[in-house]
Short mmCIF file of C-alpha atoms and ligand atoms in Angstrom, two decimals:
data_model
loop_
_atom_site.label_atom_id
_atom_site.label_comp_id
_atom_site.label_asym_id
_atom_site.label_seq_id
_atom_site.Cartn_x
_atom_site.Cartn_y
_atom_site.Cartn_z
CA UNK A 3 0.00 0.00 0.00
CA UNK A 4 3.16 2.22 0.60
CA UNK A 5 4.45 1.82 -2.38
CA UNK A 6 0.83 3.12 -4.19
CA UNK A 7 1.03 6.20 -1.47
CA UNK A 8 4.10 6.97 -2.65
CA UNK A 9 3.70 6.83 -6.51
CA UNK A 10 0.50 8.93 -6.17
CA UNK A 11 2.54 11.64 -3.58
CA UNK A 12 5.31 11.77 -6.32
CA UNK A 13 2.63 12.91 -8.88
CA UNK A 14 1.91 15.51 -6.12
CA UNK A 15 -1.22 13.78 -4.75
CA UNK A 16 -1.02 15.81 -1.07
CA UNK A 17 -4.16 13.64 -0.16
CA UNK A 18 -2.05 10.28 -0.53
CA UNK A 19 1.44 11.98 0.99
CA UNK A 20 -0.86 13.27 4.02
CA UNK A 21 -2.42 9.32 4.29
CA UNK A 22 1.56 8.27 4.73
CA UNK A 23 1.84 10.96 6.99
CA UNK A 24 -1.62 9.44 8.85
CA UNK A 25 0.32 5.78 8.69
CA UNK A 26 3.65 6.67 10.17
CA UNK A 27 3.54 9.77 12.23
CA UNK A 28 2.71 8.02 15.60
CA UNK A 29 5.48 5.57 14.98
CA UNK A 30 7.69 8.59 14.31
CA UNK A 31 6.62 10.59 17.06
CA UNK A 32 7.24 7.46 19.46
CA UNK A 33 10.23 6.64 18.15
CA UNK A 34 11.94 10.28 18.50
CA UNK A 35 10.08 10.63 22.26
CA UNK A 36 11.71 7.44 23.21
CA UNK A 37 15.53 8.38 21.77
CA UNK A 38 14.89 12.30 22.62
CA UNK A 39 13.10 12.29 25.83
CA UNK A 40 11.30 15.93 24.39
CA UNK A 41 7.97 16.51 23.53
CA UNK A 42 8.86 19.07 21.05
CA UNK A 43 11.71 17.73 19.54
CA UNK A 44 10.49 14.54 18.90
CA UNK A 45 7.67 16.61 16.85
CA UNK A 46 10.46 18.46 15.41
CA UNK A 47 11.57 15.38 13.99
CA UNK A 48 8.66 13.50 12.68
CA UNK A 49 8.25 16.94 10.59
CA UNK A 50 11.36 17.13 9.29
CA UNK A 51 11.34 13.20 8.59
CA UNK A 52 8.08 13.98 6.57
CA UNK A 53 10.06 16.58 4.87
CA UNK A 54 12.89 14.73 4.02
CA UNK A 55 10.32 12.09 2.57
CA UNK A 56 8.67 14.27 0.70
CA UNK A 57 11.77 15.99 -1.12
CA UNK A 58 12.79 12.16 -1.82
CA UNK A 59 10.26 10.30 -2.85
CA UNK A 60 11.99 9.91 -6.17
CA UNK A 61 14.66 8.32 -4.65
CA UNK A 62 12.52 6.01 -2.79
CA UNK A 63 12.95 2.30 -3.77
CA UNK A 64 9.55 0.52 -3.83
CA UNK A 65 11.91 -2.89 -3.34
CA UNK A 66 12.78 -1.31 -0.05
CA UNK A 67 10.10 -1.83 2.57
CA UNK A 68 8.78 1.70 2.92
CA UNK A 69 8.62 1.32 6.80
CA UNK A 70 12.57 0.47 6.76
CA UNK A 71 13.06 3.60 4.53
CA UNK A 72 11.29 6.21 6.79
CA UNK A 73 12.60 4.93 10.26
CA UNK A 74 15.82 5.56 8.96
CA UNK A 75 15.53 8.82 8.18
CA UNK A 76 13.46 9.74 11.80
CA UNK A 77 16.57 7.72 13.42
CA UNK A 78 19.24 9.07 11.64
CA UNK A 79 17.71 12.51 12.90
CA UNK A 80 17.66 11.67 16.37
CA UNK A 81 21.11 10.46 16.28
CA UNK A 82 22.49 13.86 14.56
CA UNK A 83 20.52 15.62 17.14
CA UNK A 84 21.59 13.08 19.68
CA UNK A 85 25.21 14.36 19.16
CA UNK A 86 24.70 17.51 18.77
CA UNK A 87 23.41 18.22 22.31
CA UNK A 88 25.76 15.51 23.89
CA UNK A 89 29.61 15.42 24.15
CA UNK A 90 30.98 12.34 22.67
CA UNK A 91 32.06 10.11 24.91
CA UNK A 92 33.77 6.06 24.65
CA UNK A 93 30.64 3.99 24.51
CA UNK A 94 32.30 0.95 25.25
CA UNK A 95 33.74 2.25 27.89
CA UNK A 96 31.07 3.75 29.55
CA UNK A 97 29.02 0.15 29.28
CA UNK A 98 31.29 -0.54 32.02
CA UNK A 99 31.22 2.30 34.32
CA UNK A 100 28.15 2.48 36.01
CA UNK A 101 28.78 5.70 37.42
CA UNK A 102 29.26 7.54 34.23
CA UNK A 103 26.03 6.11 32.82
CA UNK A 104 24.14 7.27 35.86
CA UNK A 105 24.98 10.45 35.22
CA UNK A 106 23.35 11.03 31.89
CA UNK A 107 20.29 9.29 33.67
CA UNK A 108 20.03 12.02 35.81
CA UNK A 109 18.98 14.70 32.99
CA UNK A 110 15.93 15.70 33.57
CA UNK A 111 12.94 15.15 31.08
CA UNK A 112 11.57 18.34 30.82
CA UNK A 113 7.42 17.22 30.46
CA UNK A 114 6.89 15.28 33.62
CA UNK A 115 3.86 16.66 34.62
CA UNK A 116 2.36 15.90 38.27
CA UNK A 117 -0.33 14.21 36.60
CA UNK A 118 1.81 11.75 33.81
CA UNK A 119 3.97 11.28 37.27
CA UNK A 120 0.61 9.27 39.18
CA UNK A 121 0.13 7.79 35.81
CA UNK A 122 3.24 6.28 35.43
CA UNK A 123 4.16 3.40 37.99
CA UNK A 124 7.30 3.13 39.76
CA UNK A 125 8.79 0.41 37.16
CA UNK A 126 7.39 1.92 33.73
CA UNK A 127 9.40 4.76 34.71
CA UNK A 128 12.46 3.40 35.94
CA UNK A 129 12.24 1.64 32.29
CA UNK A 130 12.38 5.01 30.98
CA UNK A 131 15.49 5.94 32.54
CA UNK A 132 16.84 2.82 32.18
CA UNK A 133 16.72 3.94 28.52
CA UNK A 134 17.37 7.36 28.20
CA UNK A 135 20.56 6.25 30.31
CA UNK A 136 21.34 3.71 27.08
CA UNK A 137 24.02 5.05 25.11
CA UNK A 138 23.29 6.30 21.53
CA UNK A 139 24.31 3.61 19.90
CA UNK A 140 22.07 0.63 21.83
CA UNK A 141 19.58 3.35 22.70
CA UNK A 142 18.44 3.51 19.17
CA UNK A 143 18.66 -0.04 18.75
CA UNK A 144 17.02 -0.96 21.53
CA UNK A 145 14.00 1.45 20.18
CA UNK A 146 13.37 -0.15 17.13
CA UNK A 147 13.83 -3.27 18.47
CA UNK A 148 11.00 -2.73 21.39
CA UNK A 149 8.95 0.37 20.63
CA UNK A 150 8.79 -0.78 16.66
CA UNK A 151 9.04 -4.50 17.71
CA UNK A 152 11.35 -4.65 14.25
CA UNK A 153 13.50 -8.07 13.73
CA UNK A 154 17.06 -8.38 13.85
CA UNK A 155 16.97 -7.62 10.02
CA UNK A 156 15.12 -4.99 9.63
CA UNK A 157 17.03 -3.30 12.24
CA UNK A 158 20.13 -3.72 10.39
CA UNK A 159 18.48 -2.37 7.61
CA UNK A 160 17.76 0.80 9.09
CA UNK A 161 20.40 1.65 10.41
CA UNK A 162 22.31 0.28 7.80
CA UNK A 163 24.96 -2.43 9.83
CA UNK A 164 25.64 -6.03 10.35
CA UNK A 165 23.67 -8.42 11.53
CA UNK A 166 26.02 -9.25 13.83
CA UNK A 167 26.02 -5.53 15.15
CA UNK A 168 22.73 -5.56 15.44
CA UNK A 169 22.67 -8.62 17.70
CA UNK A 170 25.45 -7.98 19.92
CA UNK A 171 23.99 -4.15 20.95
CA UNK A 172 20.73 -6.02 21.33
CA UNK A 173 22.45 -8.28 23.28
CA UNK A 174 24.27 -5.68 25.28
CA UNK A 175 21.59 -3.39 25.61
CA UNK A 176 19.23 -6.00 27.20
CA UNK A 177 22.26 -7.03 29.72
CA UNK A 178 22.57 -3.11 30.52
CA UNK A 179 18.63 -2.98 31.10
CA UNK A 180 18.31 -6.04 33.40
CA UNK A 181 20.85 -4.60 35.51
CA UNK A 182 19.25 -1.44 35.89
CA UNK A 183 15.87 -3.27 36.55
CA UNK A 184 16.90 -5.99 38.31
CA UNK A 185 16.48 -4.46 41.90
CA UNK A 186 12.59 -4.64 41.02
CA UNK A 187 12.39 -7.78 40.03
CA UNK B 14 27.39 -26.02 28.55
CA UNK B 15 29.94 -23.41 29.50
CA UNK B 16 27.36 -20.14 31.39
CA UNK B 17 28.59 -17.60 28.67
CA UNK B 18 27.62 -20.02 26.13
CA UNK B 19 23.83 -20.48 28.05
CA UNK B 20 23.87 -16.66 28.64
CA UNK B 21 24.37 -15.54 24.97
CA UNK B 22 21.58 -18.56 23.68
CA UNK B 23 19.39 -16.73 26.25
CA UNK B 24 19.55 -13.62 23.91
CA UNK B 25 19.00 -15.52 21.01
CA UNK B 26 16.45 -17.22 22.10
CA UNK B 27 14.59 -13.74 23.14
CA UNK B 28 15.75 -12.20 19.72
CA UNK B 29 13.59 -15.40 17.77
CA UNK B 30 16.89 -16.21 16.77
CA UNK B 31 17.82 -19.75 18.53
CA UNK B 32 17.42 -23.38 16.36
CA UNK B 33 15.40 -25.53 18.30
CA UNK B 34 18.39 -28.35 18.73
CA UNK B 35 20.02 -25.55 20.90
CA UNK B 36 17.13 -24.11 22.08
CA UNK B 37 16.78 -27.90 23.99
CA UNK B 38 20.36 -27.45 24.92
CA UNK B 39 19.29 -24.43 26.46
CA UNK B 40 16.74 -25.67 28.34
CA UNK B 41 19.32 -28.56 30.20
CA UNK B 42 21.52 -26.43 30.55
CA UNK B 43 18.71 -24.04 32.19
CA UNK B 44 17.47 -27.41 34.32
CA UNK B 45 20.88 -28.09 35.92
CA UNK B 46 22.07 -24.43 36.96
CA UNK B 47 20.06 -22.29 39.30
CA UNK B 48 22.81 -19.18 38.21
CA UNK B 49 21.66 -19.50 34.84
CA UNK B 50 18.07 -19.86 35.43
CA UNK B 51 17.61 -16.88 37.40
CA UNK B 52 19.21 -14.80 34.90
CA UNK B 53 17.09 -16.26 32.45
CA UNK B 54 14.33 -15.18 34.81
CA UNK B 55 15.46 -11.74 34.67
CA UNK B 56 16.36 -10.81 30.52
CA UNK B 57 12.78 -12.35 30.20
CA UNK B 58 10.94 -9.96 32.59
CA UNK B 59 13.45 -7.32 30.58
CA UNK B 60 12.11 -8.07 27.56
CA UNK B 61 8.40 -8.54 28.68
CA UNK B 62 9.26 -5.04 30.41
CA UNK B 63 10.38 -3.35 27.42
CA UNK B 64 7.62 -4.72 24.90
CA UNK B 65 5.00 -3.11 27.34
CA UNK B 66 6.28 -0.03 26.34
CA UNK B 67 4.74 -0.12 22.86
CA UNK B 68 1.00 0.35 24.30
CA UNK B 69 2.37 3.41 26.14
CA UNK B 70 2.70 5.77 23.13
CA UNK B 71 3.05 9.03 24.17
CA UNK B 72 0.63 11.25 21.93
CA UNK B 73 1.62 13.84 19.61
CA UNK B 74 0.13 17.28 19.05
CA UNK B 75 -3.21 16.99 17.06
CA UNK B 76 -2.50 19.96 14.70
CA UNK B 77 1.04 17.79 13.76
CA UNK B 78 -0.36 16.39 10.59
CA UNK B 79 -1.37 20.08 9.35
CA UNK B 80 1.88 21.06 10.21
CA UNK B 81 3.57 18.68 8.65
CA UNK B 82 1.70 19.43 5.32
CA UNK B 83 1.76 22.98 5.08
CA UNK B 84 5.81 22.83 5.74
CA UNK B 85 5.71 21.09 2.51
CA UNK B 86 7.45 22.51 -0.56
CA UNK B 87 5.04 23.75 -3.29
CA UNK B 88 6.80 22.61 -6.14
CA UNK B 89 4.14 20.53 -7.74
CA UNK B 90 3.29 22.82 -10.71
CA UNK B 91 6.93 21.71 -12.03
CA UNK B 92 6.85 18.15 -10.79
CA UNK B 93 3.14 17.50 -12.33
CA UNK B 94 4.87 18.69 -15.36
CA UNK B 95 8.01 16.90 -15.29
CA UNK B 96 6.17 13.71 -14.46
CA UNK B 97 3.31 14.39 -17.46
CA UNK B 98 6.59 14.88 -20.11
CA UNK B 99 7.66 11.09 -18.85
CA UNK B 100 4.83 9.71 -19.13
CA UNK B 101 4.70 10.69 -22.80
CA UNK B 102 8.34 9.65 -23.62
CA UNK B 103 7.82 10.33 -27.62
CA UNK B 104 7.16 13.84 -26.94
CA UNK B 105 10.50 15.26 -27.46
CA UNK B 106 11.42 18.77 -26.83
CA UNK B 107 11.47 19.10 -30.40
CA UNK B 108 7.62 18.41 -30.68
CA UNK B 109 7.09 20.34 -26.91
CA UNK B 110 8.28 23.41 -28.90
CA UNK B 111 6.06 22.79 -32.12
CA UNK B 112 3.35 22.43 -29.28
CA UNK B 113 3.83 25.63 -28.19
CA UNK B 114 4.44 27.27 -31.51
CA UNK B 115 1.07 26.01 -32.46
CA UNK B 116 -0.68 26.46 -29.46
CA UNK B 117 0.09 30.13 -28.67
CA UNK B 118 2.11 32.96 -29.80
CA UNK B 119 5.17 32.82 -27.67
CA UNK B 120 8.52 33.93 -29.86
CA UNK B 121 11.12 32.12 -30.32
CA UNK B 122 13.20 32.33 -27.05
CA UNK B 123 16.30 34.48 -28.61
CA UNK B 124 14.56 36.68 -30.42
CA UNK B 125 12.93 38.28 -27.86
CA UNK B 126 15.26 40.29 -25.59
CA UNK B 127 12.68 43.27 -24.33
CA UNK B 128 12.36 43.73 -20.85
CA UNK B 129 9.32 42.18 -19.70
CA UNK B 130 8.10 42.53 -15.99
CA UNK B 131 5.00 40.62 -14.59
CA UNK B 132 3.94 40.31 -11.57
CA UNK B 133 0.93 40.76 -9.36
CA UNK B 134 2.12 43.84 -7.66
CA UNK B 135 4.17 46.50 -9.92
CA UNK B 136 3.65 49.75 -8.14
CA UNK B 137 6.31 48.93 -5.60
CA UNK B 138 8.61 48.25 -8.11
CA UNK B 139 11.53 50.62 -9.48
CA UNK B 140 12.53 50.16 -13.47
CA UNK B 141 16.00 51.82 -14.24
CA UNK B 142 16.73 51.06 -17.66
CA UNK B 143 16.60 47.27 -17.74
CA UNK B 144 17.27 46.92 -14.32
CA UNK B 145 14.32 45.83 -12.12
CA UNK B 146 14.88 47.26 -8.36
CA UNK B 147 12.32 46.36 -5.30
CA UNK B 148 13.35 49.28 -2.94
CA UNK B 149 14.13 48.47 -0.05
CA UNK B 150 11.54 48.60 2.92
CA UNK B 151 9.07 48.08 0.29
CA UNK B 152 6.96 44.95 0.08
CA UNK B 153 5.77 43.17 -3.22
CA UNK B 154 2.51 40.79 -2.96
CA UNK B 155 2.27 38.11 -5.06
CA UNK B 156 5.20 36.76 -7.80
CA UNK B 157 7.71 38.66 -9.82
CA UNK B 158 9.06 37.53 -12.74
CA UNK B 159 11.42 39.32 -14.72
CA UNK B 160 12.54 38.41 -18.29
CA UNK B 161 15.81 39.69 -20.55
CA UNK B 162 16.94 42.04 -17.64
CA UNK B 163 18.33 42.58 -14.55
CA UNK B 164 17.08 42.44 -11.24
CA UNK B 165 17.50 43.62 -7.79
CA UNK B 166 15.91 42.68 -4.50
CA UNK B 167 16.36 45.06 -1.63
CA UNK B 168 13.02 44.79 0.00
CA UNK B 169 10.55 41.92 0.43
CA UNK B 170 8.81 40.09 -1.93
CA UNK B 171 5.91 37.80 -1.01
CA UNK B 172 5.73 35.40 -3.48
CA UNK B 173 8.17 33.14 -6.18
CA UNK B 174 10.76 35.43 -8.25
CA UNK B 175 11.60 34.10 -11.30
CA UNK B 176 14.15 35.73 -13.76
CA UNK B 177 14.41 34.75 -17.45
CA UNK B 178 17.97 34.93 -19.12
CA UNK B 179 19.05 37.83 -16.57
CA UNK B 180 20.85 38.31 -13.05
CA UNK B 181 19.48 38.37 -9.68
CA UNK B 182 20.79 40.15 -7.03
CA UNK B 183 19.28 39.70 -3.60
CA UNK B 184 20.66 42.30 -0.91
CA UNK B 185 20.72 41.35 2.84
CA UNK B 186 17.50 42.84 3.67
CA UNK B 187 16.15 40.96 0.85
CA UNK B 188 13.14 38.52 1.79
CA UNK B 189 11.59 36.61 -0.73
CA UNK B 190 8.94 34.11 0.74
CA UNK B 191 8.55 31.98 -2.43
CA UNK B 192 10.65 30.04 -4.44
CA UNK B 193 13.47 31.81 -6.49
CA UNK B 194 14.19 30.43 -9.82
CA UNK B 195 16.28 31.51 -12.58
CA UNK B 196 15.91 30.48 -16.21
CA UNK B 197 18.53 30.92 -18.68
CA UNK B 198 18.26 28.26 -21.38
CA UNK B 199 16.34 28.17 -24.43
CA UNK B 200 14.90 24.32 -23.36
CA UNK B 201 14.21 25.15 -19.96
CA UNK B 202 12.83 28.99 -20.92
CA UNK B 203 10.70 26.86 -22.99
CA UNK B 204 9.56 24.77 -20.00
CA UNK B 205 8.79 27.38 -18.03
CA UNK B 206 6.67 28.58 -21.19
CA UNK B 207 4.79 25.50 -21.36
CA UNK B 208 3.99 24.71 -17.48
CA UNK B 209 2.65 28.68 -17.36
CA UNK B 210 0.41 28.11 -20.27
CA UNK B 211 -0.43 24.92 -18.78
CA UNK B 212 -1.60 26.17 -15.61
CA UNK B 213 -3.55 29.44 -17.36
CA UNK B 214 -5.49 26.53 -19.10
CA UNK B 215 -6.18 24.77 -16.15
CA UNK B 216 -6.97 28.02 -13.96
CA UNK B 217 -9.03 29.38 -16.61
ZN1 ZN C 327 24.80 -21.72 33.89
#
């Protein structure tokens, strides 16, 4: 069906570019919340992933699953932006100091209401920061993995590695998140 | 079973990606070591943890969608176009120009070198010989287009500019809202030609 919604938008059919927009926004908009912990840049980023679509749907190759084609873009976005308000830092190295990891847990989100706060229960949000204290590289991983429930495969085609990649940050991640949950379990 | 060996099958078996002849191994391995089980115990809960989090979608603004279209470039007049010229492959630009020749009485592209200014809003503009000037601190509504001449933006205009085999000059005040396009060959001139008549018929 993508592949129909695209060919139409590319003709400049808004109605059947704002029906992909319908389709994947929410996925988009999870996605970015999840890797940017901000409401308003994670909308920033499913618009300028829509944009970036939109400028390339000529490009896009109907072989490719559409899904696989737009998550990269919206990831590849968080990731720039990612950096851009981080330092850099070792990531391997930091998967072994606890203490430095801790510390990027300890950013505050800056949209936890009073009300989202009774919503959320003790574990769902010690998942969050168990997530938003990932680093980059598993964060995003981890995200498509869970959030988009995408297979090994796809994920490497997003984001455009190995297999084998893919598996051992899935791998690592998991081990990194069972640690931090593990007290409440 | 060595426990790294158990402990990375436990991942594979979570990612879907295990055989079942290991997946059994797993499992013996799992019957005969309480270390190994609990862990097990634990990625599972993980994983169970983390796939929970896909009913929690956080909701996005409700005028996102609107947003998201109206950022959208307006460039489908030229891509309507582009795509109608490939869908008729044996119209070359030969028989695009005998099209137009027929079909109106546009002038061959070189032999036409007046100054010609169009545009929605002409007070505000400034002609100095065949340079075309928008002061600056003045504001222009609608599109400009400017053929065989020279142009100059100082002020804002609120709309596309185009210029036809001339120069644009936008100053640092300039603000032009729309798109700015400049034509200078015969085949694209020609383009340009045919898309405009196009849309007059379709406006019309
Ligand atoms: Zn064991």
């Amino acid at each position: 069906m993508e592949g129909r919604l695209t060919k139409l938008a590319l003709k400049g059919d808004q109605r059947a570019f704002a029906e992909l927009v319908e389709l994947y926004k929410d996925k988009i908009y999870h996605l970015a919340y999840r890797m940017l912990n901000n409401r308003h840049e994670a909308e920033d980023i499913v618009q300028e992933t829509f944009l970036r679509v939109y400028r390339n749907l000529d490009r896009y190759d109907d072989k490719q699953k559409f899904s696989t084609w737009i998550y990269r873009i919206g990831t590849n976005l968080c990731i720039d932006r990612l950096r851009k308000r981080r330092p850099t830092y070792s990531l391997d190295a930091e998967m072994n100091d606890q203490e430095g990891i801790d510390g990027y847990s300890m950013i505050p989100s800056d949209n936890v209401t009073p009300e989202t706060e009774l919503l959320l229960s003790e574990t769902q949000r010690l998942i969050y920061e168990a997530i938003d204290s990932l680093p980059v590289k598993y964060r995003s991983v981890m995200i498509l993995r869970y959030l988009q429930d995408l297979s090994l495969q796809e994920i490497s085609d997003v984001l455009d590695m190995p297999v084998t990649t893919i598996k051992t940050r899935v791998h690592r991640g998991r081990e990194f998140l069972r640690k931090k949950l593990e007290p409440k379990m | 079973m060595e426990c790294k060996l158990a402990v990375s099958m436990m991942h594979d078996y979570l990612d879907d990606d295990l055989p079942e002849l290991q997946q059994r191994e797993l499992k013996e391995h799992l019957l005969s070591c309480t270390d190994c089980r609990a862990k097990f115990k634990e990625l599972e809960q993980t994983d169970m943890l983390m796939f929970s989090l896909m009913h929690q979608s956080p909701v996005a603004s409700e005028d996102l969608v609107s947003r998201i279209m109206n950022s959208l470039p307006q460039v489908k007049k030229e891509r309507a176009f582009v795509t109608w010229i490939k869908r008729h492959p044996a119209l070359s630009a030969a028989s695009v120009f005998i099209l137009v020749m027929l079909m109106s009485s546009v002038t061959f592209w070189n032999q036409d070198r007046q100054l010609v200014v169009r545009g929605t809003d002409l007070e505000q503009v400034v002609i100095q010989g065949n340079t075309v000037i928008v002061p600056s601190g003045k504001t222009i509504s609608g599109d400009l287009t400017v053929e065989n001449g020279k142009t100059q933006v100082y002020g804002e205009v609120d709309g596309n500019v185009t210029v036809i085999d001339g120069s644009l000059y936008q100053a640092s005040t300039a603000h032009i809202s729309g798109q700015v396009k400049s034509i200078d060959q015969a085949v694209s001139w020609l383009w340009y030609k045919v898309t405009n008549m196009f849309s007059e018929v379709a406006y019309r």
